[in-house]
Coordinates of C-alpha atoms in Angstrom, one line a residue:
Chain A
X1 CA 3.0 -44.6 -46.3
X2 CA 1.8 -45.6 -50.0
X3 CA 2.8 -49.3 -48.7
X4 CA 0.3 -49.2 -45.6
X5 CA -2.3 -48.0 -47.7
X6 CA -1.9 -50.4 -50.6
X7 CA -1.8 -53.6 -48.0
X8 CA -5.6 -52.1 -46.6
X9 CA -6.3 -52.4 -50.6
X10 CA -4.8 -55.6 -51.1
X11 CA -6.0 -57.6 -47.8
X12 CA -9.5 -58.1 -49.8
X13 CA -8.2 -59.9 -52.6
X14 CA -6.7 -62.5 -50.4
X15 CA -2.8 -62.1 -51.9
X16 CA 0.2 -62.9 -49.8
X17 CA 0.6 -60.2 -46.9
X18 CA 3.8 -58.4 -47.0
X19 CA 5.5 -58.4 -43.4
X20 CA 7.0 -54.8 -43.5
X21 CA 4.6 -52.5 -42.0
X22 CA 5.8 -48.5 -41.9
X23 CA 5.2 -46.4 -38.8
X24 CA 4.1 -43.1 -39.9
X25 CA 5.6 -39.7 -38.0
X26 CA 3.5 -36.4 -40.0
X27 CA 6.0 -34.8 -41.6
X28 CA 4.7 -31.2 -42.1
X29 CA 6.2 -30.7 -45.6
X30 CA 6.0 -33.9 -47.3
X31 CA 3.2 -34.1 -49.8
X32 CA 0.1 -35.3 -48.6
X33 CA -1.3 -38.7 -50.1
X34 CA -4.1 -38.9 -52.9
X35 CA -6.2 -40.6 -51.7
X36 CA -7.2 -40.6 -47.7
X37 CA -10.3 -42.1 -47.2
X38 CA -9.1 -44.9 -46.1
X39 CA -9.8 -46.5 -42.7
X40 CA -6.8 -45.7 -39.9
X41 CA -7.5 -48.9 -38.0
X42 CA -6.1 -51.1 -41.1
X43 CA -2.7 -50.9 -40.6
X44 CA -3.2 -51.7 -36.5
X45 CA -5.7 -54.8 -37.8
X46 CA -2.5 -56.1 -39.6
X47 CA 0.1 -55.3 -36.6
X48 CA -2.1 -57.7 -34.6
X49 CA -1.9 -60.5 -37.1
X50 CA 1.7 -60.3 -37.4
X51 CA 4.8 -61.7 -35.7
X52 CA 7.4 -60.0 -35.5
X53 CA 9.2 -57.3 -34.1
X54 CA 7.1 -55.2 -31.5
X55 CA 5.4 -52.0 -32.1
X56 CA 8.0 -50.6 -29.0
X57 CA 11.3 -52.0 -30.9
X58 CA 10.5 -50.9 -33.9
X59 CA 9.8 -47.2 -32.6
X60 CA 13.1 -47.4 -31.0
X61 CA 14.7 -48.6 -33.9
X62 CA 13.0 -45.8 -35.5
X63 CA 14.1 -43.0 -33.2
X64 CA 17.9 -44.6 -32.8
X65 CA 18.0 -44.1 -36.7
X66 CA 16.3 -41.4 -37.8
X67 CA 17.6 -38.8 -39.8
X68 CA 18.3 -35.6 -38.5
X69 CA 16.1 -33.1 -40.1
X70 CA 17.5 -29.5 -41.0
X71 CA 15.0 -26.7 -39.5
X72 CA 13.1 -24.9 -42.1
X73 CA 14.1 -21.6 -40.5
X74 CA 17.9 -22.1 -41.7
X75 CA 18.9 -20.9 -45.2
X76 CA 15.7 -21.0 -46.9
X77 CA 16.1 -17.5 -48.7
X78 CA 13.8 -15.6 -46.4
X79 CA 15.7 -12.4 -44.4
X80 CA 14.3 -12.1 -41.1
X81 CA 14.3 -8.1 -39.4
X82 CA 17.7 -7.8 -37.6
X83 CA 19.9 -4.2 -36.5
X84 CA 21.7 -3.5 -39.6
X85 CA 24.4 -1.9 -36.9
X86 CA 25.2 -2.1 -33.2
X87 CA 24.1 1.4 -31.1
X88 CA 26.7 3.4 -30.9
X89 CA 27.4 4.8 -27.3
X90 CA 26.8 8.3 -28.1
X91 CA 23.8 7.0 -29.4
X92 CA 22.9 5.0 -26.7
X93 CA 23.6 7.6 -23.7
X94 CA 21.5 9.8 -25.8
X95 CA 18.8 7.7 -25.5
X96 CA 19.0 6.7 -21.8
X97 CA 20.0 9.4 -19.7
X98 CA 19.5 12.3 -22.3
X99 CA 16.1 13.6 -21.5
X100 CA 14.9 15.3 -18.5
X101 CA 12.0 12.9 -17.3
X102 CA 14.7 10.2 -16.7
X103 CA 16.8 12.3 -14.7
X104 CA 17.1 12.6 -11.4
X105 CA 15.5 16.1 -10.0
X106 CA 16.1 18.1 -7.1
X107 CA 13.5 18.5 -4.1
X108 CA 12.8 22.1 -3.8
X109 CA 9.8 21.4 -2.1
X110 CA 11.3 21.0 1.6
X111 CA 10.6 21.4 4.7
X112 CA 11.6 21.3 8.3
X113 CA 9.3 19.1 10.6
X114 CA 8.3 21.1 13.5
X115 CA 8.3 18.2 16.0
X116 CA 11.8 16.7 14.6
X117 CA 13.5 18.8 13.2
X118 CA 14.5 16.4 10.1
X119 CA 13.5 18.1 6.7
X120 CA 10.8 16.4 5.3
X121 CA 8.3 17.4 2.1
X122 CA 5.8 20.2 2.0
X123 CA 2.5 19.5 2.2
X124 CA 3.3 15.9 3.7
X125 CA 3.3 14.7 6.9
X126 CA 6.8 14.0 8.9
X127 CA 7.2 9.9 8.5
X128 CA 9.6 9.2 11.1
X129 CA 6.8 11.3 13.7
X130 CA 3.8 9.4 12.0
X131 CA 5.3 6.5 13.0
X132 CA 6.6 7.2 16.6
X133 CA 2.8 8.4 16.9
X134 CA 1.4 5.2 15.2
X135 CA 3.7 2.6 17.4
X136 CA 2.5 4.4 20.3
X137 CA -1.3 3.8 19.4
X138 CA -0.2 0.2 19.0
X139 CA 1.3 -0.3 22.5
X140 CA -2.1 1.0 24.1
X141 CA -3.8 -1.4 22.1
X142 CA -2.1 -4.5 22.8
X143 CA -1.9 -3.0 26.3
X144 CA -6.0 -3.0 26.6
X145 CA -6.3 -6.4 25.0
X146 CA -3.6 -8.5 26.2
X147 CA -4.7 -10.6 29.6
X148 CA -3.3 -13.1 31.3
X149 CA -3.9 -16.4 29.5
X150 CA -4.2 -19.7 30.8
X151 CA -0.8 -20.8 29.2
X152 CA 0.7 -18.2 31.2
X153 CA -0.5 -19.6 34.6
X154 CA 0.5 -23.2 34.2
X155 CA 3.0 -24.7 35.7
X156 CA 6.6 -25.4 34.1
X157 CA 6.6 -29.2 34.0
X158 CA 2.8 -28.9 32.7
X159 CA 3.6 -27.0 29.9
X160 CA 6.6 -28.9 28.9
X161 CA 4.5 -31.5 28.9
X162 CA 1.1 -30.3 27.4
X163 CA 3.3 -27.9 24.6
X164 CA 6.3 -29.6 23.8
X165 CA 9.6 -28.2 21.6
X166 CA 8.1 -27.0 17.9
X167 CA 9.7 -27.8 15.0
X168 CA 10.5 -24.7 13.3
X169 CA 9.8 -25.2 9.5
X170 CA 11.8 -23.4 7.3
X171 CA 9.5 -20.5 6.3
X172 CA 9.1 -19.7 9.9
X173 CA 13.0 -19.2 10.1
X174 CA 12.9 -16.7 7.4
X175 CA 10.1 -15.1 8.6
X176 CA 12.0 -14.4 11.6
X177 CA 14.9 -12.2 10.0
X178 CA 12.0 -10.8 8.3
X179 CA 14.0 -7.2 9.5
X180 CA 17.0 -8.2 7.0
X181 CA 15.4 -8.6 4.2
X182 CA 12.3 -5.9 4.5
X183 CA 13.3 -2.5 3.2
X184 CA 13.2 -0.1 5.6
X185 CA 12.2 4.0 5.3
X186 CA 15.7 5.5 6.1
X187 CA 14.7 9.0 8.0
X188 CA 15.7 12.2 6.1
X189 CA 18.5 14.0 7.2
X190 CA 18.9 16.8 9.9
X191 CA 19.1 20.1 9.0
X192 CA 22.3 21.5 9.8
X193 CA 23.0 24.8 10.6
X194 CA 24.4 27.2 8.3
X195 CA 27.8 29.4 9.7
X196 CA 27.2 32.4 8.6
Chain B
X1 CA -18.6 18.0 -9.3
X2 CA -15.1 15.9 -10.8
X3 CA -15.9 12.7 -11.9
X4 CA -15.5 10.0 -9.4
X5 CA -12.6 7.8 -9.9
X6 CA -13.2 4.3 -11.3
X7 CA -10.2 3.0 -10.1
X8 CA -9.9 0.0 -13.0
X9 CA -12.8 -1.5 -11.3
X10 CA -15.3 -2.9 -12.5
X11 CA -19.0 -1.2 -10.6
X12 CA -19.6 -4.0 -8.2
X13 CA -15.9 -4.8 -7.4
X14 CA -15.3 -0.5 -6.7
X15 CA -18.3 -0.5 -4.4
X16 CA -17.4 -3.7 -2.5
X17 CA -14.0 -1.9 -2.1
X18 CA -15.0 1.5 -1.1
X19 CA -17.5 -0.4 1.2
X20 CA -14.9 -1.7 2.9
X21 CA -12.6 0.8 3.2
X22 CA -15.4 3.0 5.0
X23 CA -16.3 -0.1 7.2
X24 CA -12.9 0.0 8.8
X25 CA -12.3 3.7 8.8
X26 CA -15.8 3.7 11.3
X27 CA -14.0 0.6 13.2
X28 CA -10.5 1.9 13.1
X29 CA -11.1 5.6 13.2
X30 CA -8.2 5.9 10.9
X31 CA -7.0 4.1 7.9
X32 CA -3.9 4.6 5.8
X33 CA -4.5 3.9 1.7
X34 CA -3.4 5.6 -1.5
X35 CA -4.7 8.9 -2.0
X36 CA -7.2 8.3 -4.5
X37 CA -8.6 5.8 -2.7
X38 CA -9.0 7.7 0.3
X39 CA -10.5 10.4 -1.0
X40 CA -13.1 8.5 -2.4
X41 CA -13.5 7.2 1.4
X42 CA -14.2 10.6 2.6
X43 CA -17.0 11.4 0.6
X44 CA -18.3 8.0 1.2
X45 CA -17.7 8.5 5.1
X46 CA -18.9 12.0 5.2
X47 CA -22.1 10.9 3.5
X48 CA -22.9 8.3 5.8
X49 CA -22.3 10.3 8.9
X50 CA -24.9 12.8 7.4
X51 CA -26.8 10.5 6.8
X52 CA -27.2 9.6 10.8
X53 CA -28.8 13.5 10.8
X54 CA -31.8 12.7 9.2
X55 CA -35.4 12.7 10.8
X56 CA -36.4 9.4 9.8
X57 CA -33.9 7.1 11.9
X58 CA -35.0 4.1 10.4
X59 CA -35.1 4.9 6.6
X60 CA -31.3 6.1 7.2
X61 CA -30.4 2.8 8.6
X62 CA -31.5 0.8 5.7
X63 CA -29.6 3.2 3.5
X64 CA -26.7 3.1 5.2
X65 CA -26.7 -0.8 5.2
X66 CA -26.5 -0.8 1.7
X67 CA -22.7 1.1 2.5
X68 CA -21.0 -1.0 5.0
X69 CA -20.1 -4.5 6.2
X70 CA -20.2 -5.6 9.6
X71 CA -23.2 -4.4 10.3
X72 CA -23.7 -5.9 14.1
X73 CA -20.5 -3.4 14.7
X74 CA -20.5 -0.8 12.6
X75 CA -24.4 0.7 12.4
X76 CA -24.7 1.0 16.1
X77 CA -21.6 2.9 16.5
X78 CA -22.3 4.8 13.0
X79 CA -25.8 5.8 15.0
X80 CA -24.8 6.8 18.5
X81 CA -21.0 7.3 19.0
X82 CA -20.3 9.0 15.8
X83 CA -23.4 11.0 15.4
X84 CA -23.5 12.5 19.2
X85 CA -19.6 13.6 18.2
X86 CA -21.4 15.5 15.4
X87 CA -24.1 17.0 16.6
X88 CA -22.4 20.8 16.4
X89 CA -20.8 20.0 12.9
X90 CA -22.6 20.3 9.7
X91 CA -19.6 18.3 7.4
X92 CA -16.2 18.4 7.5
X93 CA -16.3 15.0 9.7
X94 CA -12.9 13.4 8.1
X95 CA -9.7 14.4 7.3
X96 CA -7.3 13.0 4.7
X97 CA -3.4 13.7 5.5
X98 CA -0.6 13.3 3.1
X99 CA 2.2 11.0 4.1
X100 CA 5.3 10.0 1.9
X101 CA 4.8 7.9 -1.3
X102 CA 4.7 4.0 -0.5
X103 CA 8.2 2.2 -0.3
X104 CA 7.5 -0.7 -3.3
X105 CA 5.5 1.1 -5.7
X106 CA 5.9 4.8 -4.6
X107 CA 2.2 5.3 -4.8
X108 CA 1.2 8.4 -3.1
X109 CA -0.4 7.3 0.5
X110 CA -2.3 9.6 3.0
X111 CA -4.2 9.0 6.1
X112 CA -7.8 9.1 6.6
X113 CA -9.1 10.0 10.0
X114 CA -12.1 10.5 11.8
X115 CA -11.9 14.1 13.4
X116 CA -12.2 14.3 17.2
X117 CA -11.3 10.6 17.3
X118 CA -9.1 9.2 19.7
X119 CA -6.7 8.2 16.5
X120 CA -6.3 11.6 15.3
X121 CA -3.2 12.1 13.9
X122 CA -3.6 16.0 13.0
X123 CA -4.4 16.0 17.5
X124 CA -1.4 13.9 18.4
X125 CA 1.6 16.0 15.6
X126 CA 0.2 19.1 17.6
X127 CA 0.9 18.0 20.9
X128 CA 4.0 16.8 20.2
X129 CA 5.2 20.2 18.6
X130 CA 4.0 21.9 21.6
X131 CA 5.6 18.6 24.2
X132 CA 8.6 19.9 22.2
X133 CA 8.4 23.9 22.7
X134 CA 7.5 23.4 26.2
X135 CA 10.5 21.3 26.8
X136 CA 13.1 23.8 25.0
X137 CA 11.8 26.4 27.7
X138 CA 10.3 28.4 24.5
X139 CA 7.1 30.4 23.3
X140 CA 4.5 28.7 21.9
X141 CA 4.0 30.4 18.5
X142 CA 0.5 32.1 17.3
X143 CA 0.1 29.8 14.4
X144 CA 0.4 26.8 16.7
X145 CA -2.3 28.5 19.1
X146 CA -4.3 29.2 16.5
X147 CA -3.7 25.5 15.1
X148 CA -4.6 23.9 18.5
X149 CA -7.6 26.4 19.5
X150 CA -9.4 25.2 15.8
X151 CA -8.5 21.4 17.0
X152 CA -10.3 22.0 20.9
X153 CA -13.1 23.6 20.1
X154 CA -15.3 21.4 18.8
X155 CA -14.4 18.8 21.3
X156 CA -15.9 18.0 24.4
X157 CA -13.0 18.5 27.3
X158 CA -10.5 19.0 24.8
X159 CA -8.2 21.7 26.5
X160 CA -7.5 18.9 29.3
X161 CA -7.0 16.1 26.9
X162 CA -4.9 18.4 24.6
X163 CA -2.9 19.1 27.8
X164 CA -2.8 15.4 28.3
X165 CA -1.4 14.3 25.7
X166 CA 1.4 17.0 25.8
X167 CA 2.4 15.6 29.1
X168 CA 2.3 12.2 27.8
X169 CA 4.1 13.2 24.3
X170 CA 6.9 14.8 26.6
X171 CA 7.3 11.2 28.1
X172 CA 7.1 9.5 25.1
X173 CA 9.0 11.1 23.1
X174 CA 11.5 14.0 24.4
X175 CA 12.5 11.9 27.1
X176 CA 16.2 12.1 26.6
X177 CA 17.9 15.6 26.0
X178 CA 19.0 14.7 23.0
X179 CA 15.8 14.0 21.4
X180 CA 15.7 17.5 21.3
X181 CA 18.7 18.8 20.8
X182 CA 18.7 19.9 17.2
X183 CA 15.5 20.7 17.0
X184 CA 13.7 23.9 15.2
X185 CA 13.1 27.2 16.1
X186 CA 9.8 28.7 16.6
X187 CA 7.4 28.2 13.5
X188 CA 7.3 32.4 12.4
X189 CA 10.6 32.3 12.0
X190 CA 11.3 29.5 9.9
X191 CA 8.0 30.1 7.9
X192 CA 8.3 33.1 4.8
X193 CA 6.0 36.3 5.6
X194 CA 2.9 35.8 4.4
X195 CA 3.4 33.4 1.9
X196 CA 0.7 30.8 1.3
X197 CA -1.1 31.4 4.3
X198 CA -4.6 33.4 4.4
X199 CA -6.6 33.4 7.4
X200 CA -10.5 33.1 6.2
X201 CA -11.8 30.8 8.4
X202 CA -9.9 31.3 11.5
X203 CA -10.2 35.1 12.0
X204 CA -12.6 34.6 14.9
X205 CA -10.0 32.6 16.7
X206 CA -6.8 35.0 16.4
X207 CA -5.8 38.6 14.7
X208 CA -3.8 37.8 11.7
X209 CA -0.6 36.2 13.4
X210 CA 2.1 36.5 10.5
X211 CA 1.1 40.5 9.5
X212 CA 3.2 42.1 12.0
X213 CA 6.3 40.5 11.6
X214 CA 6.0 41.6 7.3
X215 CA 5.5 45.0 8.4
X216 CA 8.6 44.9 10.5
X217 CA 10.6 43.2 8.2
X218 CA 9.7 46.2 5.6
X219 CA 10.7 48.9 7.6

């Protein structure tokens, strides 16, 4: 580094140029030169003038070479915060399934649904009924809108000609077994009858 | 008065959103959202279909602009479907319904309806409970009675639609014997006596229902 900068001095007074030129990687932690008010484009105007070795070879020589610098992080003194000791598995039961919150907790607010019989939760409606009802409303609705297209009329050679096979992508596959892989409300369980 | 929910919103994102949420609850007659949410759509909805009962029909349009999209579709039928269903009722025009909490999140969900609606879900449980007694060849209890008389009255030809739908529900679903095989028994007997039920509003229709069977029990 003092070499580049000493060649920028030099080049005025008109002495022999040296050939060795130094390619500068920043180094974080080496000292940082005196004096840096020095133009950057000198050592570049000198690369030009010289033969030699290209700016590519020499950066491969560079990185084929280069020492192998130890990280700062690694025996410098400095303790970083660490567990002075592993959990112990009282301790750790303690900690996740000791207090109540994290618990499971029973369901004493139950009901029977009066139109399925199934228990279900106070104060909420019955889903499995909600959703017979809502499937339902969904069939009258396709029912009213759905008319006889003109796709529908056409012919069987016509359409095989106008609409042939589609390439199913591979989204539209997955999309098809959409029912595997959607979770599903499981319906509650019957009430059974008590033998008394 | 609570304070109304903010939702994590900021003003002009929560109003787009409520805005929404009442423009297709007037499309759809019923919506299903979290429960917060559709609370906030009642009072919204409720306000806007009192809004329809003002004098000065034109004034109550603009207003009501300002709380709805779709206006081509939703302002006529805010003005002439849903206010001649009104005319009797001073508020109460939507109900919100409490379903299970959501599958992903388990974020508490409910149903909000338009009452007297041909999507009312409150209308549609009832008739199936009574599809259901009708088809196990038993009594039809006085809380149901009294639940389906406060349902009917308001609406125009609702005894025959009620009976309907009961037709319809048995069709739908009690079709098979089994579908009702392990089913209930009347309401007053799987119910508590008296417990969490006081008749304020609905004395007019019945005689306390539930007040003879306590005093039976007791002696």
């Amino acid at each position: 580094m003092s070499l580049s900068i000493g060649l920028g001095r030099l080049s005025g007074l008109s002495l022999p140029r040296l050939p060795e030129i130094s390619i500068r990687i920043p180094n974080p932690f080496a000292s940082k030169p005196s004096s840096s008010s020095k133009p950057s484009s000198s050592s570049s105007q000198i690369q030009s003038q010289e033969s030699g070795p290209s700016l590519r070879e020499r950066l491969e020589e560079y990185l084929s070479n280069r020492p192998i610098e130890e990280s700062f992080f690694i025996d410098n003194g400095i303790l970083k915060a660490a567990p002075k000791q592993r959990v112990s598995p009282q301790k750790r039961k303690q900690k996740l399934y000791g207090p109540g919150s994290k618990q499971l907790k029973f369901l004493h607010h139950l009901n029977r649904c009066p139109s399925c019989g199934h228990f279900k939760r106070a104060h909420t409606l019955c889903m499995h009924c909600v959703s017979q009802i809502q499937r339902v409303w969904r069939r009258d609705l396709h029912a009213k809108e759905s008319k006889e297209t003109y796709e529908q009329k056409l012919d069987e050679i016509d359409r095989r000609i106008l609409y042939p096979g589609k390439v199913e992508s591979e989204y539209e596959k997955k999309l098809k077994q959409k029912s595997e892989y959607v979770d599903h409300r499981s319906r509650t369980l019957p009430v059974e009858k008590k033998d008394k | 008065m609570p304070a109304p929910r903010k939702f994590s919103r900021t003003p002009e994102h929560r109003r787009a959103m409520l805005r929404n949420l009442v423009t297709s609850l007037i499309e759809h007659e019923s919506i299903i959202t979290t429960h917060a949410k559709a609370k906030e759509t009642q009072k919204l909805a409720d306000k806007l279909i009192s809004l329809t009962k003002r004098k000065d029909v034109k004034q109550s349009k603009q207003l009501a602009c300002a709380d709805l999209f779709k206006l081509d579709r939703t302002i006529p039928k805010l003005f002439k479907v849903l206010n001649q269903r009104y005319t009797n009722r001073i508020g109460g025009f939507t109900r919100v319904l409490k379903l299970e909490p959501r599958l992903g999140d388990h974020a508490e969900q409910s149903i909000v309806e338009l009452v007297d609606g041909p999507k009312e879900m409150r209308f549609w449980l009832l008739a199936r409970i009574v599809a259901r007694l009708q088809k196990q060849n038993l009594p039809i209890d006085e809380l149901t009675k009294h639940n389906v008389s406060k349902l009917i009255a308001q609406r125009p030809g609702g005894q025959k639609e009620f009976d309907d739908l009961v037709e319809r529900c048995k069709e739908e679903f009690y079709k098979n014997p089994e579908s009702y095989e392990n089913l209930p028994p009347p309401a007053e007997k799987m119910r508590k006596p008296y417990t969490s039920y006081t008749l304020k509003k609905g004395i007019e229709f019945l005689q306390r229902p539930l007040k003879s069977l306590k005093s039976e029990k007791s002696e």
